[in-house]
GROMACS .gro file of C-alpha atoms in nm:
model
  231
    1UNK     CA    1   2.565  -4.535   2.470
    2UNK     CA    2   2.389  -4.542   2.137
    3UNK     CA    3   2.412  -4.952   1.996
    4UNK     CA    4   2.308  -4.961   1.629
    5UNK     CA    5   2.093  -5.308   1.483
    6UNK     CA    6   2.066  -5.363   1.128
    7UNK     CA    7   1.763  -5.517   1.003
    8UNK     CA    8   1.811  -5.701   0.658
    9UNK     CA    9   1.502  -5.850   0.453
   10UNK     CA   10   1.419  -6.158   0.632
   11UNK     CA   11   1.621  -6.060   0.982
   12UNK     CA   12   1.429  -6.211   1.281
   13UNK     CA   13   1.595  -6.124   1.585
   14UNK     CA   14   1.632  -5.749   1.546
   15UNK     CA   15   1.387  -5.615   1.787
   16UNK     CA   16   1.502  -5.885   2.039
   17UNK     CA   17   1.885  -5.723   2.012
   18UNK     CA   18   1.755  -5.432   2.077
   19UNK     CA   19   1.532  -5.508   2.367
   20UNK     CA   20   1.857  -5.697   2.468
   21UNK     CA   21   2.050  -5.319   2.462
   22UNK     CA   22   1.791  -5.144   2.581
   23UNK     CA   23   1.808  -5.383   2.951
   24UNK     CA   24   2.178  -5.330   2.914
   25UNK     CA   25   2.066  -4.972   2.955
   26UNK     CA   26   2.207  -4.829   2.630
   27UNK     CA   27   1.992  -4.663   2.344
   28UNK     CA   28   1.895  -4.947   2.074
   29UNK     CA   29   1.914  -4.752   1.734
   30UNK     CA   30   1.714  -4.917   1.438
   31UNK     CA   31   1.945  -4.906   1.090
   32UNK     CA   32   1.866  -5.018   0.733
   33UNK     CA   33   2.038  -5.241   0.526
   34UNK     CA   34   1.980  -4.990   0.193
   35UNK     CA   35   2.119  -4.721   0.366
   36UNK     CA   36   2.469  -4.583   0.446
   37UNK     CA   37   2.404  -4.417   0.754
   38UNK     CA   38   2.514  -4.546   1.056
   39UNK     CA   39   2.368  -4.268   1.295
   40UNK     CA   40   2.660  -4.208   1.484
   41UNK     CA   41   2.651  -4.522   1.664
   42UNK     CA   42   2.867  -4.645   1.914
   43UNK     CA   43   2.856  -5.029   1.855
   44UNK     CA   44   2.649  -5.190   1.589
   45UNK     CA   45   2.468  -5.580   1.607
   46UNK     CA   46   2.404  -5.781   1.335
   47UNK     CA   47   2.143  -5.993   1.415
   48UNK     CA   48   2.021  -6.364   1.370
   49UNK     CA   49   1.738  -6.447   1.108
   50UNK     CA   50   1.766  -6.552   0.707
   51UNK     CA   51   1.869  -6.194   0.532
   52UNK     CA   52   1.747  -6.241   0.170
   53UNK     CA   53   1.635  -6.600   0.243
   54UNK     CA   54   1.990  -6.744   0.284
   55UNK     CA   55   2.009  -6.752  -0.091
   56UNK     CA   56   2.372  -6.803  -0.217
   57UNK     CA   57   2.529  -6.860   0.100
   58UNK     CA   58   2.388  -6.777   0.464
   59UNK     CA   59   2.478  -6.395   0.500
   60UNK     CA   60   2.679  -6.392   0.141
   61UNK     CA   61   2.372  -6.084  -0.016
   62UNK     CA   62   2.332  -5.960   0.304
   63UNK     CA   63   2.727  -5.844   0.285
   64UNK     CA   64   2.744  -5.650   0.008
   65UNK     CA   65   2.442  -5.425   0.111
   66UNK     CA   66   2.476  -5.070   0.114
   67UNK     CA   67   2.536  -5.011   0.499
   68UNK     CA   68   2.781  -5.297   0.518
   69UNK     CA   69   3.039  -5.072   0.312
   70UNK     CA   70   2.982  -4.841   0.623
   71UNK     CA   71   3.013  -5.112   0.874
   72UNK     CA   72   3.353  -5.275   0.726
   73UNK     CA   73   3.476  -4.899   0.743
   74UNK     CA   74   3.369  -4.869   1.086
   75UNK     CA   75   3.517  -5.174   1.241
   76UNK     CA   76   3.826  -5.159   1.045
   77UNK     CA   77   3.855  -4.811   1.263
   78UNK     CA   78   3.764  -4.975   1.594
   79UNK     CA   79   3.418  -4.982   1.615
   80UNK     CA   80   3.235  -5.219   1.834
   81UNK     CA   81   3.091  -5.549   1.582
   82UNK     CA   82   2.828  -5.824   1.695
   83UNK     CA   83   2.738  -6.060   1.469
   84UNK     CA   84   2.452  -6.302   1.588
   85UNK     CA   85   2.435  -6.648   1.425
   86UNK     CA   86   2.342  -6.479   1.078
   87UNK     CA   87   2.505  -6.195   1.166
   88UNK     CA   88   2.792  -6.408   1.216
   89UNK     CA   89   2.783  -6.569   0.859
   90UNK     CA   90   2.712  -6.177   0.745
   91UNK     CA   91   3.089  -6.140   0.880
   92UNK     CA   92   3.287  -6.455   0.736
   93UNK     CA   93   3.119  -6.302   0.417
   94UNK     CA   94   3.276  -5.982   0.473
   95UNK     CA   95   3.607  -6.116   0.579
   96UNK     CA   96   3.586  -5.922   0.887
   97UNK     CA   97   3.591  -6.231   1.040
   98UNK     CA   98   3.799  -6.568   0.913
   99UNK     CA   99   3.639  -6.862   0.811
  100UNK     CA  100   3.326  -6.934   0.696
  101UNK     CA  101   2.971  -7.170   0.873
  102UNK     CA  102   2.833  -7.417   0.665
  103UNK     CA  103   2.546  -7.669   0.686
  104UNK     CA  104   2.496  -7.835   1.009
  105UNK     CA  105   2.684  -8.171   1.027
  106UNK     CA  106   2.338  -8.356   1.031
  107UNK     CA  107   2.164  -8.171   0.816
  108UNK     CA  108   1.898  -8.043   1.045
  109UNK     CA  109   1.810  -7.742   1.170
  110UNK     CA  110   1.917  -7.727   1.577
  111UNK     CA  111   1.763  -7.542   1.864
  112UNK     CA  112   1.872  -7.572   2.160
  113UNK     CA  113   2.021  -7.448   2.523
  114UNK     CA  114   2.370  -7.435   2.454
  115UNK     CA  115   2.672  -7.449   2.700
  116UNK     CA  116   2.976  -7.260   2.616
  117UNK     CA  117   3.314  -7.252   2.740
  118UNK     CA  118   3.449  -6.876   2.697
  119UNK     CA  119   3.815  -6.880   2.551
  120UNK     CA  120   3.872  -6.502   2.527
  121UNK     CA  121   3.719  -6.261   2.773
  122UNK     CA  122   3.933  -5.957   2.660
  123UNK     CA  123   3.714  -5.865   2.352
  124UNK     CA  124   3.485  -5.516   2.324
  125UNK     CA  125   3.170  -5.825   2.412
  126UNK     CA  126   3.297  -6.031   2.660
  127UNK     CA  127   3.519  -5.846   2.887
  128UNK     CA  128   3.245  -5.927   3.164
  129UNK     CA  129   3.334  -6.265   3.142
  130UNK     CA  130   3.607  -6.462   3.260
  131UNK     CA  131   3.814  -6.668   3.046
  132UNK     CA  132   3.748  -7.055   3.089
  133UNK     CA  133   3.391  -6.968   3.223
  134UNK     CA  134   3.090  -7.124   3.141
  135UNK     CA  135   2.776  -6.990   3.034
  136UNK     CA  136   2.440  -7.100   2.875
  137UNK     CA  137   2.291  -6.894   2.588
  138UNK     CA  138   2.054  -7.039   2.318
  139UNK     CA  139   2.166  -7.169   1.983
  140UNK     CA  140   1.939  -7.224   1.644
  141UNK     CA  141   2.050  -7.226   1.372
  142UNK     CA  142   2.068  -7.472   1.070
  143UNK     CA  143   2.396  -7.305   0.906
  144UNK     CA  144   2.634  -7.358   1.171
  145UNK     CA  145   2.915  -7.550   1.121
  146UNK     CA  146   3.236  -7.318   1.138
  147UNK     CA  147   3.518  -7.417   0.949
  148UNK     CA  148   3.860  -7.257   0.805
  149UNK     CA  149   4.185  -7.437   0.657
  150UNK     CA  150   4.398  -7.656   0.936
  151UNK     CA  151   4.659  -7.371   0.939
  152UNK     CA  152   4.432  -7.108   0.986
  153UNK     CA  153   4.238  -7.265   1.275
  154UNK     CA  154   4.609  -7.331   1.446
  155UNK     CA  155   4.619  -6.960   1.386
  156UNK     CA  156   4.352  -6.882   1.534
  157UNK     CA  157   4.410  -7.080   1.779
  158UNK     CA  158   4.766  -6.963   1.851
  159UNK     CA  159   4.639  -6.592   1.835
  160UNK     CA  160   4.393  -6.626   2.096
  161UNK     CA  161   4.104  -6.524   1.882
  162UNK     CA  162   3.834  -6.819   1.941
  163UNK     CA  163   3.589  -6.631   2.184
  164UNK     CA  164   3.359  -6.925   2.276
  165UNK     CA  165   3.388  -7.326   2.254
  166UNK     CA  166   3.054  -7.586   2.284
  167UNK     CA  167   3.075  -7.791   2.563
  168UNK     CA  168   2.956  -8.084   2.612
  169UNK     CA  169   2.777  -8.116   2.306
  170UNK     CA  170   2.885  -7.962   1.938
  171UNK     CA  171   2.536  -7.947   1.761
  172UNK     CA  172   2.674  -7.851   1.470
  173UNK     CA  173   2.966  -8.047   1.330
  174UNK     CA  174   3.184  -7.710   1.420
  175UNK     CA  175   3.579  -7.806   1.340
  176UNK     CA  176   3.767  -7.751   1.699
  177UNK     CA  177   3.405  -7.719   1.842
  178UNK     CA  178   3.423  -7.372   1.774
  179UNK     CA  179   3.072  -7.180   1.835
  180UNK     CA  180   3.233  -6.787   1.810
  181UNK     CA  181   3.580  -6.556   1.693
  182UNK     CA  182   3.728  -6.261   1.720
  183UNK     CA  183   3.959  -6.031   1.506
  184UNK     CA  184   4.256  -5.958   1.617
  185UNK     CA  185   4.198  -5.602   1.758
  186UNK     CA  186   3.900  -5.722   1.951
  187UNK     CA  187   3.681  -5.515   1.850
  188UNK     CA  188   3.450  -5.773   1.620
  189UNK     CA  189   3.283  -6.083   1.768
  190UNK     CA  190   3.079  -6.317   1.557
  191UNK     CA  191   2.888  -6.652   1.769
  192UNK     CA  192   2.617  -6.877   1.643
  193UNK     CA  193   2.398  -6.883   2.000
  194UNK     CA  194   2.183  -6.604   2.040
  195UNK     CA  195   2.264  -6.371   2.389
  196UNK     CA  196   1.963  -6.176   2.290
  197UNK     CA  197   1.761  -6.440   2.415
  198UNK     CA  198   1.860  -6.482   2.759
  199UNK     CA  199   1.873  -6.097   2.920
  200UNK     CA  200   1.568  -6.173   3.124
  201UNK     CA  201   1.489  -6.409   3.436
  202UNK     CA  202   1.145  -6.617   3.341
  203UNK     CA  203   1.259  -6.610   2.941
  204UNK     CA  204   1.602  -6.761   2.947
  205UNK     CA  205   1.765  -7.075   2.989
  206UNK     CA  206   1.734  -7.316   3.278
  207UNK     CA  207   1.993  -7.292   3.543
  208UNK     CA  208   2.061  -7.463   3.896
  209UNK     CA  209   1.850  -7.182   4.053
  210UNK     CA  210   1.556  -7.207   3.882
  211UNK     CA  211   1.350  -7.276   3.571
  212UNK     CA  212   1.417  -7.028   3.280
  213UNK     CA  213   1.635  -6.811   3.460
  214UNK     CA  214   1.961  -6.777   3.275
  215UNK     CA  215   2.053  -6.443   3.162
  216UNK     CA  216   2.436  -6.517   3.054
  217UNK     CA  217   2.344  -6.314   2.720
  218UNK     CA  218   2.276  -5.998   2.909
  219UNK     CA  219   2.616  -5.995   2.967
  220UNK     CA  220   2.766  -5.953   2.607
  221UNK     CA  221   2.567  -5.607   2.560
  222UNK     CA  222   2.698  -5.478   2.929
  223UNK     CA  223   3.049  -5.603   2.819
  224UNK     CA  224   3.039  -5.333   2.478
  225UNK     CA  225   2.903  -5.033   2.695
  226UNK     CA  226   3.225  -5.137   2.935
  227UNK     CA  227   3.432  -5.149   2.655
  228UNK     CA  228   3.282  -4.767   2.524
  229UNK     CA  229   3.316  -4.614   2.872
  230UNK     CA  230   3.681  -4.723   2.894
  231UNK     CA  231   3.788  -4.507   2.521
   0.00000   0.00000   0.00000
């Protein structure tokens, strides 16, 4: 399986998404934001960082590039969507996703292990997963509140389509402690944590078993080569 990651000006976490695919054992293909060639990809990541310096809004330039025309196409026909913490905000700006992320509730920039709670484990990235499970990714981010009207959160809601709740702490100020969404075919998933970040004992979280050892965020990337072997 051949994943696609954009880099934008100012992306950070693009080689670490696809180190992330290439453990998953899929092909990690390197696109550009100026172009409109996806490569023939069979999933594409947006990843975390601070395309075109967050100016506007978090993610709102980064939308309107020249391969996002290709990538709204592309997941409006079924393709396979991750958007990482900026990638996230690069979606909400799209309107593949609903909603939008907004300063943190404090004001301050937040890093930090995060627990989640998964509320959706029958998307193309977290069908490895088990709904109501919890796993332990890490979050940074400074542009991270999630919010959306009251009636559209009780849709989203009633449609199943929050993928992942905080738990235990929101660091954020996230309405309904929400930390990631889906659309409604499944086939798009934005988060704020960052799964590329814990793929590999030694590098990851902490766990019960052992310093640094968490690698819940491997887990997304096997989840989308599932999802492509079962088309």
């Amino acid at each position: 399986m051949r994943i696609g990651v954009i880099t934008f000006p100012g992306s950070l976490d693009d080689r670490d998404a696809q180190r992330a695919i290439r453990f998953a054992d899929a092909e990690p293909v390197a696109l550009w934001h100026g172009e409109h060639d996806l490569k023939n990809v069979d999933a594409i990541v947006l990843p975390g960082g601070f395309s075109y310096g967050d100016y506007l809004r978090a993610g709102a330039i980064a939308s309107v590039s020249p391969i996002m025309a290709e990538v709204i196409d592309a997941a409006n026909k079924g393709l396979p969507v991750l958007g990482i913490c900026n990638g996230f905000q690069m979606l909400t700006e799209a309107h593949l996703l609903p909603g939008g992320l907004i300063r943190n509730e404090l004001g301050t920039f937040v890093r930090r292990d995060q627990t989640l709670r998964v509320e959706n484990a029958d998307t193309a990235w977290t069908n490895d997963f088990s709904t109501g499970e919890e796993i332990v990714i890490p979050l940074k981010n400074g542009e991270g509140g999630f919010i959306a009207a009251d009636d559209e959160l009780d849709r989203l809601e009633g449609e199943g389509r929050v993928a992942f709740r905080y738990v235990g702490v929101n660091p954020n100020g996230s309405l309904r402690d929400i930390a990631g969404v889906t659309n409604e075919r499944g086939n798009v998933v934005g988060l704020m944590p960052h799964p590329e970040h814990a793929i590999e004992a030694g590098f990851g979280p902490d766990t019960d078993a052992a310093m640094r050892s968490g690698v819940d965020g491997l887990r997304f990337f096997a989840s989308a080569i599932t999802a492509l072997q079962a088309v």
